[in-house]
DNA sequence: CGGTATCCATAGGGATACTG
DNA sequence: CAGTATCCCTATGGATACCG
C-alpha cells in the first residue's frame, strides 16, 4: 500500500527534522564550533563570529543550552561573567557534521564540476 | 595559533552549510521523499504533503532541480502535465539522512529520557 | 561584562484568484 | 493540470539604547 508507506516515511522523517531543528539555521554550528574551540564568554563568542548580533547570539545560546549541547555557568564577581562550555552530548554531533561535510563536498563537485568557485553559496 | 584554527574551522564548515542549505528548511526533504515514493506530478506531490502551498512547492521544486536532486519534464498534451523524478545524485543523500535520523533518535532519548512524548517538536 | 528592551525594516509564507 | 500573481500579515533580524 502506497499510502501506508508514505505515512511511514513521514514519521521516519521526524527524527531528521529534530536534528535539523537543533543544528540548522545560520548560526548554531558556528557558535558551537566557537565554543568547542575554547571561546567561553559571551563577548568572546560574539566577536569570534562576524555579523552575529547580541540579540541573536543570546537566543541561539539559549537554544543550544536547552538542547544540552552547551552549559552556561554564571561566575561570581563584578562585572558578571558567564562561561559557556560544550557538553559531552555535543560531541556526538561530530559524526553527523562529518557526513554533512562530506556530502557538501561531493555535492559541490557534482554541481560545479571542475570549475573553481570563489563564493560561499551553492545557489549563487 | 587560535585565530588560525578558528578560520580553518569556519571554512571547514562551508560544505556543511552547503548541505544544510540544500536539504534544510521545512519542506525539501518531505518533497524529495514524496518524489522518491513515486509521486510524479505537481498536484500529486502537493496533496501528499499537508499544509504545503502551491507557491512554496513551486519554489522548492525549483531549488531541488537546481541542485540536481530531481528532474522536471514537461509532457506533451493538454492539459499540460509535468513529471518530477529523483536523480541518481539524490540517492547519495540517503547516508546523510540516515545519520541525521540516528542522531535525532539519540538526541530525543537524551532530552526526554524515558519519558514518552507525543508532539513533533524537540523544543516543545 | 552579559545581556534585555525597543523600534523598525524586510523577507517569507498563507490565502485567493487567475492564466496557458 | 501546473503553475504565477497579488494581497496581506507575521516572524525574524539589524541597530541602538539601556540595566544590573
PDB file of C-alpha atoms (C1' of nucleotides) in Angstrom:
ATOM      1  CA  UNK A   1       0.000   0.000   0.000  1.00  0.00           C
ATOM      2  CA  UNK A   2       1.435   3.291  -1.071  1.00  0.00           C
ATOM      3  CA  UNK A   3      -0.459   5.371   1.472  1.00  0.00           C
ATOM      4  CA  UNK A   4       0.928   3.405   4.341  1.00  0.00           C
ATOM      5  CA  UNK A   5       4.477   3.595   3.059  1.00  0.00           C
ATOM      6  CA  UNK A   6       4.111   7.310   2.741  1.00  0.00           C
ATOM      7  CA  UNK A   7       2.959   7.723   6.307  1.00  0.00           C
ATOM      8  CA  UNK A   8       5.854   5.591   7.475  1.00  0.00           C
ATOM      9  CA  UNK A   9       8.357   7.687   5.586  1.00  0.00           C
ATOM     10  CA  UNK A  10       6.885  10.836   7.007  1.00  0.00           C
ATOM     11  CA  UNK A  11       7.171   9.626  10.559  1.00  0.00           C
ATOM     12  CA  UNK A  12      10.641   8.257   9.924  1.00  0.00           C
ATOM     13  CA  UNK A  13      11.467  11.809   8.982  1.00  0.00           C
ATOM     14  CA  UNK A  14      10.592  13.224  12.370  1.00  0.00           C
ATOM     15  CA  UNK A  15      13.958  12.487  13.957  1.00  0.00           C
ATOM     16  CA  UNK A  16      15.617  14.011  10.912  1.00  0.00           C
ATOM     17  CA  UNK A  17      13.579  17.143  11.434  1.00  0.00           C
ATOM     18  CA  UNK A  18      14.578  17.174  15.076  1.00  0.00           C
ATOM     19  CA  UNK A  19      18.223  17.128  14.168  1.00  0.00           C
ATOM     20  CA  UNK A  20      17.826  19.854  11.595  1.00  0.00           C
ATOM     21  CA  UNK A  21      15.932  21.956  14.110  1.00  0.00           C
ATOM     22  CA  UNK A  22      18.764  21.584  16.592  1.00  0.00           C
ATOM     23  CA  UNK A  23      21.725  22.311  14.332  1.00  0.00           C
ATOM     24  CA  UNK A  24      20.055  24.103  11.424  1.00  0.00           C
ATOM     25  CA  UNK A  25      19.871  27.814  10.935  1.00  0.00           C
ATOM     26  CA  UNK A  26      22.604  30.262  10.180  1.00  0.00           C
ATOM     27  CA  UNK A  27      24.410  30.348  13.499  1.00  0.00           C
ATOM     28  CA  UNK A  28      24.017  27.231  15.622  1.00  0.00           C
ATOM     29  CA  UNK A  29      27.015  25.350  14.306  1.00  0.00           C
ATOM     30  CA  UNK A  30      29.201  28.419  14.098  1.00  0.00           C
ATOM     31  CA  UNK A  31      28.509  29.139  17.738  1.00  0.00           C
ATOM     32  CA  UNK A  32      29.005  25.569  18.793  1.00  0.00           C
ATOM     33  CA  UNK A  33      32.316  25.385  16.995  1.00  0.00           C
ATOM     34  CA  UNK A  34      33.421  28.655  18.502  1.00  0.00           C
ATOM     35  CA  UNK A  35      32.751  27.191  21.937  1.00  0.00           C
ATOM     36  CA  UNK A  36      34.428  23.927  21.017  1.00  0.00           C
ATOM     37  CA  UNK A  37      37.474  25.970  20.148  1.00  0.00           C
ATOM     38  CA  UNK A  38      37.625  27.356  23.635  1.00  0.00           C
ATOM     39  CA  UNK A  39      35.699  30.593  23.474  1.00  0.00           C
ATOM     40  CA  UNK A  40      33.855  30.744  26.775  1.00  0.00           C
ATOM     41  CA  UNK A  41      32.417  34.187  27.262  1.00  0.00           C
ATOM     42  CA  UNK A  42      29.548  35.989  25.620  1.00  0.00           C
ATOM     43  CA  UNK A  43      31.552  38.797  24.071  1.00  0.00           C
ATOM     44  CA  UNK A  44      34.295  36.432  23.141  1.00  0.00           C
ATOM     45  CA  UNK A  45      31.927  34.242  21.192  1.00  0.00           C
ATOM     46  CA  UNK A  46      30.228  37.253  19.687  1.00  0.00           C
ATOM     47  CA  UNK A  47      33.492  38.716  18.459  1.00  0.00           C
ATOM     48  CA  UNK A  48      34.603  35.405  17.015  1.00  0.00           C
ATOM     49  CA  UNK A  49      31.675  35.305  14.620  1.00  0.00           C
ATOM     50  CA  UNK A  50      31.304  38.185  12.166  1.00  0.00           C
ATOM     51  CA  UNK A  51      27.838  39.660  11.650  1.00  0.00           C
ATOM     52  CA  UNK A  52      26.413  37.945  14.694  1.00  0.00           C
ATOM     53  CA  UNK A  53      24.340  40.322  16.823  1.00  0.00           C
ATOM     54  CA  UNK A  54      23.899  40.118  20.580  1.00  0.00           C
ATOM     55  CA  UNK A  55      20.196  39.505  20.283  1.00  0.00           C
ATOM     56  CA  UNK A  56      20.617  36.537  18.026  1.00  0.00           C
ATOM     57  CA  UNK A  57      23.557  35.141  19.968  1.00  0.00           C
ATOM     58  CA  UNK A  58      21.537  35.360  23.150  1.00  0.00           C
ATOM     59  CA  UNK A  59      18.674  33.408  21.626  1.00  0.00           C
ATOM     60  CA  UNK A  60      20.904  30.817  19.997  1.00  0.00           C
ATOM     61  CA  UNK A  61      22.807  30.167  23.206  1.00  0.00           C
ATOM     62  CA  UNK A  62      19.530  29.507  24.971  1.00  0.00           C
ATOM     63  CA  UNK A  63      18.515  27.041  22.295  1.00  0.00           C
ATOM     64  CA  UNK A  64      21.849  25.258  22.478  1.00  0.00           C
ATOM     65  CA  UNK A  65      21.584  25.092  26.239  1.00  0.00           C
ATOM     66  CA  UNK A  66      18.031  23.723  26.078  1.00  0.00           C
ATOM     67  CA  UNK A  67      19.281  21.040  23.794  1.00  0.00           C
ATOM     68  CA  UNK A  68      22.073  20.246  26.215  1.00  0.00           C
ATOM     69  CA  UNK A  69      24.812  20.969  23.734  1.00  0.00           C
ATOM     70  CA  UNK A  70      26.380  23.599  25.957  1.00  0.00           C
ATOM     71  CA  UNK A  71      26.308  24.543  29.619  1.00  0.00           C
ATOM     72  CA  UNK A  72      26.017  28.053  30.995  1.00  0.00           C
ATOM     73  CA  UNK A  73      27.632  28.985  34.274  1.00  0.00           C
ATOM     74  CA  UNK A  74      27.447  32.369  35.931  1.00  0.00           C
ATOM     75  CA  UNK A  75      30.693  33.186  37.685  1.00  0.00           C
ATOM     76  CA  UNK A  76      30.783  35.246  40.857  1.00  0.00           C
ATOM     77  CA  UNK A  77      32.252  38.697  40.822  1.00  0.00           C
ATOM     78  CA  UNK A  78      31.689  42.019  39.204  1.00  0.00           C
ATOM     79  CA  UNK A  79      31.229  42.661  36.418  1.00  0.00           C
ATOM     80  CA  UNK A  80      29.295  39.451  35.914  1.00  0.00           C
ATOM     81  CA  UNK A  81      30.938  36.814  33.772  1.00  0.00           C
ATOM     82  CA  UNK A  82      29.391  33.740  32.307  1.00  0.00           C
ATOM     83  CA  UNK A  83      31.067  30.694  30.981  1.00  0.00           C
ATOM     84  CA  UNK A  84      29.777  28.569  28.169  1.00  0.00           C
ATOM     85  CA  UNK A  85      31.144  25.067  27.778  1.00  0.00           C
ATOM     86  CA  UNK A  86      30.410  22.254  25.361  1.00  0.00           C
ATOM     87  CA  UNK A  87      28.783  19.139  26.788  1.00  0.00           C
ATOM     88  CA  UNK A  88      29.744  15.541  26.157  1.00  0.00           C
ATOM     89  CA  UNK A  89      26.463  15.180  24.332  1.00  0.00           C
ATOM     90  CA  UNK A  90      27.591  17.807  21.843  1.00  0.00           C
ATOM     91  CA  UNK A  91      30.453  15.558  20.822  1.00  0.00           C
ATOM     92  CA  UNK A  92      28.013  13.040  19.406  1.00  0.00           C
ATOM     93  CA  UNK A  93      27.279  15.600  16.717  1.00  0.00           C
ATOM     94  CA  UNK A  94      30.697  15.222  15.199  1.00  0.00           C
ATOM     95  CA  UNK A  95      29.733  12.214  13.130  1.00  0.00           C
ATOM     96  CA  UNK A  96      26.675  13.985  11.771  1.00  0.00           C
ATOM     97  CA  UNK A  97      28.697  17.051  10.923  1.00  0.00           C
ATOM     98  CA  UNK A  98      31.251  14.840   9.231  1.00  0.00           C
ATOM     99  CA  UNK A  99      28.592  13.366   6.961  1.00  0.00           C
ATOM    100  CA  UNK A 100      27.123  16.774   6.196  1.00  0.00           C
ATOM    101  CA  UNK A 101      30.601  17.962   5.366  1.00  0.00           C
ATOM    102  CA  UNK A 102      31.293  15.018   3.092  1.00  0.00           C
ATOM    103  CA  UNK A 103      28.094  15.404   1.192  1.00  0.00           C
ATOM    104  CA  UNK A 104      28.657  19.128   0.837  1.00  0.00           C
ATOM    105  CA  UNK A 105      31.997  18.462  -0.836  1.00  0.00           C
ATOM    106  CA  UNK A 106      30.521  15.754  -3.015  1.00  0.00           C
ATOM    107  CA  UNK A 107      27.635  17.987  -3.975  1.00  0.00           C
ATOM    108  CA  UNK A 108      29.851  20.893  -4.929  1.00  0.00           C
ATOM    109  CA  UNK A 109      31.817  18.654  -7.230  1.00  0.00           C
ATOM    110  CA  UNK A 110      28.596  17.483  -8.803  1.00  0.00           C
ATOM    111  CA  UNK A 111      27.185  20.956  -9.269  1.00  0.00           C
ATOM    112  CA  UNK A 112      30.295  22.872 -10.229  1.00  0.00           C
ATOM    113  CA  UNK A 113      32.277  20.059 -11.778  1.00  0.00           C
ATOM    114  CA  UNK A 114      35.844  21.098 -12.352  1.00  0.00           C
ATOM    115  CA  UNK A 115      35.073  24.756 -12.246  1.00  0.00           C
ATOM    116  CA  UNK A 116      36.619  26.651  -9.424  1.00  0.00           C
ATOM    117  CA  UNK A 117      34.392  28.775  -7.290  1.00  0.00           C
ATOM    118  CA  UNK A 118      35.001  31.662  -5.013  1.00  0.00           C
ATOM    119  CA  UNK A 119      31.856  32.344  -3.073  1.00  0.00           C
ATOM    120  CA  UNK A 120      30.086  30.532  -0.270  1.00  0.00           C
ATOM    121  CA  UNK A 121      26.713  29.906  -1.731  1.00  0.00           C
ATOM    122  CA  UNK A 122      25.695  26.849  -3.640  1.00  0.00           C
ATOM    123  CA  UNK A 123      22.836  28.656  -5.247  1.00  0.00           C
ATOM    124  CA  UNK A 124      24.833  31.628  -6.464  1.00  0.00           C
TER     125      UNK A 124
ATOM    126  CA  UNK B   1      47.526  29.800  16.965  1.00  0.00           C
ATOM    127  CA  UNK B   2      43.928  30.026  17.971  1.00  0.00           C
ATOM    128  CA  UNK B   3      42.919  32.536  15.324  1.00  0.00           C
ATOM    129  CA  UNK B   4      44.127  30.321  12.550  1.00  0.00           C
ATOM    130  CA  UNK B   5      42.373  27.266  13.912  1.00  0.00           C
ATOM    131  CA  UNK B   6      39.227  29.266  14.101  1.00  0.00           C
ATOM    132  CA  UNK B   7      39.433  30.337  10.500  1.00  0.00           C
ATOM    133  CA  UNK B   8      40.084  26.775   9.474  1.00  0.00           C
ATOM    134  CA  UNK B   9      37.060  25.536  11.333  1.00  0.00           C
ATOM    135  CA  UNK B  10      34.936  28.193   9.764  1.00  0.00           C
ATOM    136  CA  UNK B  11      35.966  27.276   6.267  1.00  0.00           C
ATOM    137  CA  UNK B  12      35.613  23.581   7.031  1.00  0.00           C
ATOM    138  CA  UNK B  13      32.061  24.469   7.863  1.00  0.00           C
ATOM    139  CA  UNK B  14      31.262  25.779   4.418  1.00  0.00           C
ATOM    140  CA  UNK B  15      30.437  22.395   2.923  1.00  0.00           C
ATOM    141  CA  UNK B  16      28.265  21.691   5.951  1.00  0.00           C
ATOM    142  CA  UNK B  17      26.402  24.911   5.291  1.00  0.00           C
ATOM    143  CA  UNK B  18      26.009  23.922   1.662  1.00  0.00           C
ATOM    144  CA  UNK B  19      24.390  20.673   2.641  1.00  0.00           C
ATOM    145  CA  UNK B  20      22.085  22.325   5.119  1.00  0.00           C
ATOM    146  CA  UNK B  21      21.106  24.888   2.506  1.00  0.00           C
ATOM    147  CA  UNK B  22      20.223  22.114   0.088  1.00  0.00           C
ATOM    148  CA  UNK B  23      18.192  19.869   2.377  1.00  0.00           C
ATOM    149  CA  UNK B  24      17.300  22.245   5.185  1.00  0.00           C
ATOM    150  CA  UNK B  25      14.067  24.103   5.579  1.00  0.00           C
ATOM    151  CA  UNK B  26      10.634  22.791   6.302  1.00  0.00           C
ATOM    152  CA  UNK B  27       9.807  21.118   3.042  1.00  0.00           C
ATOM    153  CA  UNK B  28      12.802  20.000   0.997  1.00  0.00           C
ATOM    154  CA  UNK B  29      13.113  16.518   2.419  1.00  0.00           C
ATOM    155  CA  UNK B  30       9.378  15.952   2.578  1.00  0.00           C
ATOM    156  CA  UNK B  31       9.103  16.795  -1.096  1.00  0.00           C
ATOM    157  CA  UNK B  32      12.093  14.711  -2.041  1.00  0.00           C
ATOM    158  CA  UNK B  33      10.727  11.724  -0.174  1.00  0.00           C
ATOM    159  CA  UNK B  34       7.342  12.160  -1.767  1.00  0.00           C
ATOM    160  CA  UNK B  35       9.012  12.014  -5.164  1.00  0.00           C
ATOM    161  CA  UNK B  36      11.160   9.076  -4.126  1.00  0.00           C
ATOM    162  CA  UNK B  37       7.952   7.291  -3.287  1.00  0.00           C
ATOM    163  CA  UNK B  38       6.717   7.699  -6.804  1.00  0.00           C
ATOM    164  CA  UNK B  39       4.688  10.870  -6.766  1.00  0.00           C
ATOM    165  CA  UNK B  40       5.442  12.481 -10.089  1.00  0.00           C
ATOM    166  CA  UNK B  41       3.017  15.317 -10.688  1.00  0.00           C
ATOM    167  CA  UNK B  42       2.685  18.736  -9.142  1.00  0.00           C
ATOM    168  CA  UNK B  43      -0.764  18.234  -7.653  1.00  0.00           C
ATOM    169  CA  UNK B  44       0.108  14.746  -6.611  1.00  0.00           C
ATOM    170  CA  UNK B  45       3.093  15.930  -4.626  1.00  0.00           C
ATOM    171  CA  UNK B  46       1.136  18.844  -3.228  1.00  0.00           C
ATOM    172  CA  UNK B  47      -1.657  16.608  -1.999  1.00  0.00           C
ATOM    173  CA  UNK B  48       0.778  14.177  -0.439  1.00  0.00           C
ATOM    174  CA  UNK B  49       2.128  16.829   1.913  1.00  0.00           C
ATOM    175  CA  UNK B  50      -0.315  18.512   4.270  1.00  0.00           C
ATOM    176  CA  UNK B  51      -0.098  22.287   4.684  1.00  0.00           C
ATOM    177  CA  UNK B  52       2.154  22.708   1.680  1.00  0.00           C
ATOM    178  CA  UNK B  53       1.021  25.578  -0.538  1.00  0.00           C
ATOM    179  CA  UNK B  54       1.445  25.779  -4.309  1.00  0.00           C
ATOM    180  CA  UNK B  55       3.638  28.808  -4.050  1.00  0.00           C
ATOM    181  CA  UNK B  56       6.081  27.155  -1.718  1.00  0.00           C
ATOM    182  CA  UNK B  57       6.027  23.862  -3.576  1.00  0.00           C
ATOM    183  CA  UNK B  58       6.792  25.665  -6.792  1.00  0.00           C
ATOM    184  CA  UNK B  59       9.789  27.371  -5.263  1.00  0.00           C
ATOM    185  CA  UNK B  60      11.071  24.261  -3.532  1.00  0.00           C
ATOM    186  CA  UNK B  61      10.860  22.180  -6.681  1.00  0.00           C
ATOM    187  CA  UNK B  62      12.964  24.765  -8.487  1.00  0.00           C
ATOM    188  CA  UNK B  63      15.566  24.625  -5.755  1.00  0.00           C
ATOM    189  CA  UNK B  64      15.664  20.839  -5.835  1.00  0.00           C
ATOM    190  CA  UNK B  65      16.009  20.896  -9.592  1.00  0.00           C
ATOM    191  CA  UNK B  66      18.814  23.453  -9.453  1.00  0.00           C
ATOM    192  CA  UNK B  67      20.626  21.192  -7.063  1.00  0.00           C
ATOM    193  CA  UNK B  68      20.109  18.272  -9.414  1.00  0.00           C
ATOM    194  CA  UNK B  69      18.175  16.237  -6.904  1.00  0.00           C
ATOM    195  CA  UNK B  70      15.159  15.953  -9.195  1.00  0.00           C
ATOM    196  CA  UNK B  71      14.417  16.350 -12.877  1.00  0.00           C
ATOM    197  CA  UNK B  72      11.440  18.150 -14.353  1.00  0.00           C
ATOM    198  CA  UNK B  73       9.934  17.040 -17.626  1.00  0.00           C
ATOM    199  CA  UNK B  74       7.025  18.705 -19.368  1.00  0.00           C
ATOM    200  CA  UNK B  75       4.854  16.130 -21.099  1.00  0.00           C
ATOM    201  CA  UNK B  76       3.030  16.869 -24.329  1.00  0.00           C
ATOM    202  CA  UNK B  77      -0.726  17.126 -24.373  1.00  0.00           C
ATOM    203  CA  UNK B  78      -3.439  19.189 -22.875  1.00  0.00           C
ATOM    204  CA  UNK B  79      -3.835  19.976 -20.087  1.00  0.00           C
ATOM    205  CA  UNK B  80      -0.117  20.261 -19.531  1.00  0.00           C
ATOM    206  CA  UNK B  81       1.441  17.668 -17.278  1.00  0.00           C
ATOM    207  CA  UNK B  82       4.863  17.699 -15.762  1.00  0.00           C
ATOM    208  CA  UNK B  83       6.799  14.858 -14.327  1.00  0.00           C
ATOM    209  CA  UNK B  84       9.236  15.110 -11.476  1.00  0.00           C
ATOM    210  CA  UNK B  85      11.724  12.318 -10.953  1.00  0.00           C
ATOM    211  CA  UNK B  86      14.540  11.761  -8.491  1.00  0.00           C
ATOM    212  CA  UNK B  87      18.087  11.759  -9.840  1.00  0.00           C
ATOM    213  CA  UNK B  88      20.859   9.315  -9.081  1.00  0.00           C
ATOM    214  CA  UNK B  89      22.619  12.136  -7.311  1.00  0.00           C
ATOM    215  CA  UNK B  90      19.718  12.379  -4.883  1.00  0.00           C
ATOM    216  CA  UNK B  91      20.410   8.835  -3.737  1.00  0.00           C
ATOM    217  CA  UNK B  92      23.729   9.918  -2.291  1.00  0.00           C
ATOM    218  CA  UNK B  93      21.734  11.811   0.306  1.00  0.00           C
ATOM    219  CA  UNK B  94      20.484   8.635   1.907  1.00  0.00           C
ATOM    220  CA  UNK B  95      23.560   8.199   4.047  1.00  0.00           C
ATOM    221  CA  UNK B  96      23.342  11.765   5.286  1.00  0.00           C
ATOM    222  CA  UNK B  97      19.674  11.378   6.085  1.00  0.00           C
ATOM    223  CA  UNK B  98      20.455   8.156   7.880  1.00  0.00           C
ATOM    224  CA  UNK B  99      22.923   9.940  10.162  1.00  0.00           C
ATOM    225  CA  UNK B 100      20.546  12.815  10.778  1.00  0.00           C
ATOM    226  CA  UNK B 101      17.886  10.266  11.640  1.00  0.00           C
ATOM    227  CA  UNK B 102      20.154   8.409  14.024  1.00  0.00           C
ATOM    228  CA  UNK B 103      21.222  11.484  15.845  1.00  0.00           C
ATOM    229  CA  UNK B 104      17.631  12.681  16.102  1.00  0.00           C
ATOM    230  CA  UNK B 105      16.694   9.446  17.856  1.00  0.00           C
ATOM    231  CA  UNK B 106      19.735   9.632  20.102  1.00  0.00           C
ATOM    232  CA  UNK B 107      19.032  13.247  20.933  1.00  0.00           C
ATOM    233  CA  UNK B 108      15.409  12.595  21.850  1.00  0.00           C
ATOM    234  CA  UNK B 109      16.493   9.887  24.251  1.00  0.00           C
ATOM    235  CA  UNK B 110      18.953  12.289  25.787  1.00  0.00           C
ATOM    236  CA  UNK B 111      16.474  15.117  26.122  1.00  0.00           C
ATOM    237  CA  UNK B 112      13.356  13.228  27.092  1.00  0.00           C
ATOM    238  CA  UNK B 113      14.965  10.258  28.761  1.00  0.00           C
ATOM    239  CA  UNK B 114      12.416   7.559  29.383  1.00  0.00           C
ATOM    240  CA  UNK B 115       9.501   9.917  29.152  1.00  0.00           C
ATOM    241  CA  UNK B 116       7.159   9.310  26.283  1.00  0.00           C
ATOM    242  CA  UNK B 117       6.337  12.219  24.071  1.00  0.00           C
ATOM    243  CA  UNK B 118       3.569  12.965  21.702  1.00  0.00           C
ATOM    244  CA  UNK B 119       4.432  16.029  19.718  1.00  0.00           C
ATOM    245  CA  UNK B 120       6.859  16.683  16.907  1.00  0.00           C
ATOM    246  CA  UNK B 121       8.944  19.412  18.340  1.00  0.00           C
ATOM    247  CA  UNK B 122      12.088  18.906  20.293  1.00  0.00           C
ATOM    248  CA  UNK B 123      11.850  22.320  21.818  1.00  0.00           C
ATOM    249  CA  UNK B 124       8.270  21.973  22.999  1.00  0.00           C
TER     250      UNK B 124
ATOM    251  C1'  DC C   1      30.667  42.130  31.159  1.00  0.00           C
ATOM    252  C1'  DG C   2      26.313  39.890  29.876  1.00  0.00           C
ATOM    253  C1'  DG C   3      22.666  40.508  28.403  1.00  0.00           C
ATOM    254  C1'  DT C   4      17.235  42.794  27.642  1.00  0.00           C
ATOM    255  C1'  DA C   5      14.145  46.166  25.615  1.00  0.00           C
ATOM    256  C1'  DT C   6      12.685  48.794  21.900  1.00  0.00           C
ATOM    257  C1'  DC C   7      11.948  50.368  17.307  1.00  0.00           C
ATOM    258  C1'  DC C   8      11.937  49.373  12.710  1.00  0.00           C
ATOM    259  C1'  DA C   9      12.708  47.143   8.019  1.00  0.00           C
ATOM    260  C1'  DT C  10      12.283  43.288   5.380  1.00  0.00           C
ATOM    261  C1'  DA C  11      11.644  38.561   3.716  1.00  0.00           C
ATOM    262  C1'  DG C  12       8.807  34.783   3.593  1.00  0.00           C
ATOM    263  C1'  DG C  13       4.524  32.327   3.879  1.00  0.00           C
ATOM    264  C1'  DG C  14      -0.793  31.786   3.715  1.00  0.00           C
ATOM    265  C1'  DA C  15      -4.990  32.631   1.010  1.00  0.00           C
ATOM    266  C1'  DT C  16      -7.019  33.531  -3.055  1.00  0.00           C
ATOM    267  C1'  DA C  17      -7.600  34.415  -7.787  1.00  0.00           C
ATOM    268  C1'  DC C  18      -6.114  33.895 -12.260  1.00  0.00           C
ATOM    269  C1'  DT C  19      -3.622  32.187 -16.889  1.00  0.00           C
ATOM    270  C1'  DG C  20      -1.837  28.986 -20.627  1.00  0.00           C
TER     271       DG C  20
ATOM    272  C1'  DC D   1      -3.150  20.387 -14.763  1.00  0.00           C
ATOM    273  C1'  DA D   2       0.722  23.351 -13.499  1.00  0.00           C
ATOM    274  C1'  DG D   3       1.881  26.856 -12.032  1.00  0.00           C
ATOM    275  C1'  DT D   4       2.031  32.822 -11.381  1.00  0.00           C
ATOM    276  C1'  DA D   5       0.424  36.947  -9.472  1.00  0.00           C
ATOM    277  C1'  DT D   6      -1.380  39.500  -5.857  1.00  0.00           C
ATOM    278  C1'  DC D   7      -2.508  40.986  -1.283  1.00  0.00           C
ATOM    279  C1'  DC D   8      -1.596  40.731   3.282  1.00  0.00           C
ATOM    280  C1'  DC D   9       0.351  39.602   7.645  1.00  0.00           C
ATOM    281  C1'  DT D  10       3.593  37.849  10.895  1.00  0.00           C
ATOM    282  C1'  DA D  11       8.026  36.324  12.423  1.00  0.00           C
ATOM    283  C1'  DT D  12      12.799  37.317  12.281  1.00  0.00           C
ATOM    284  C1'  DG D  13      16.759  40.163  12.359  1.00  0.00           C
ATOM    285  C1'  DG D  14      19.515  44.599  12.468  1.00  0.00           C
ATOM    286  C1'  DA D  15      20.551  48.809  15.101  1.00  0.00           C
ATOM    287  C1'  DT D  16      20.516  51.155  19.107  1.00  0.00           C
ATOM    288  C1'  DA D  17      19.964  52.135  23.771  1.00  0.00           C
ATOM    289  C1'  DC D  18      19.871  50.797  28.247  1.00  0.00           C
ATOM    290  C1'  DC D  19      20.207  47.956  33.001  1.00  0.00           C
ATOM    291  C1'  DG D  20      22.369  45.027  36.814  1.00  0.00           C
TER     292       DG D  20
END
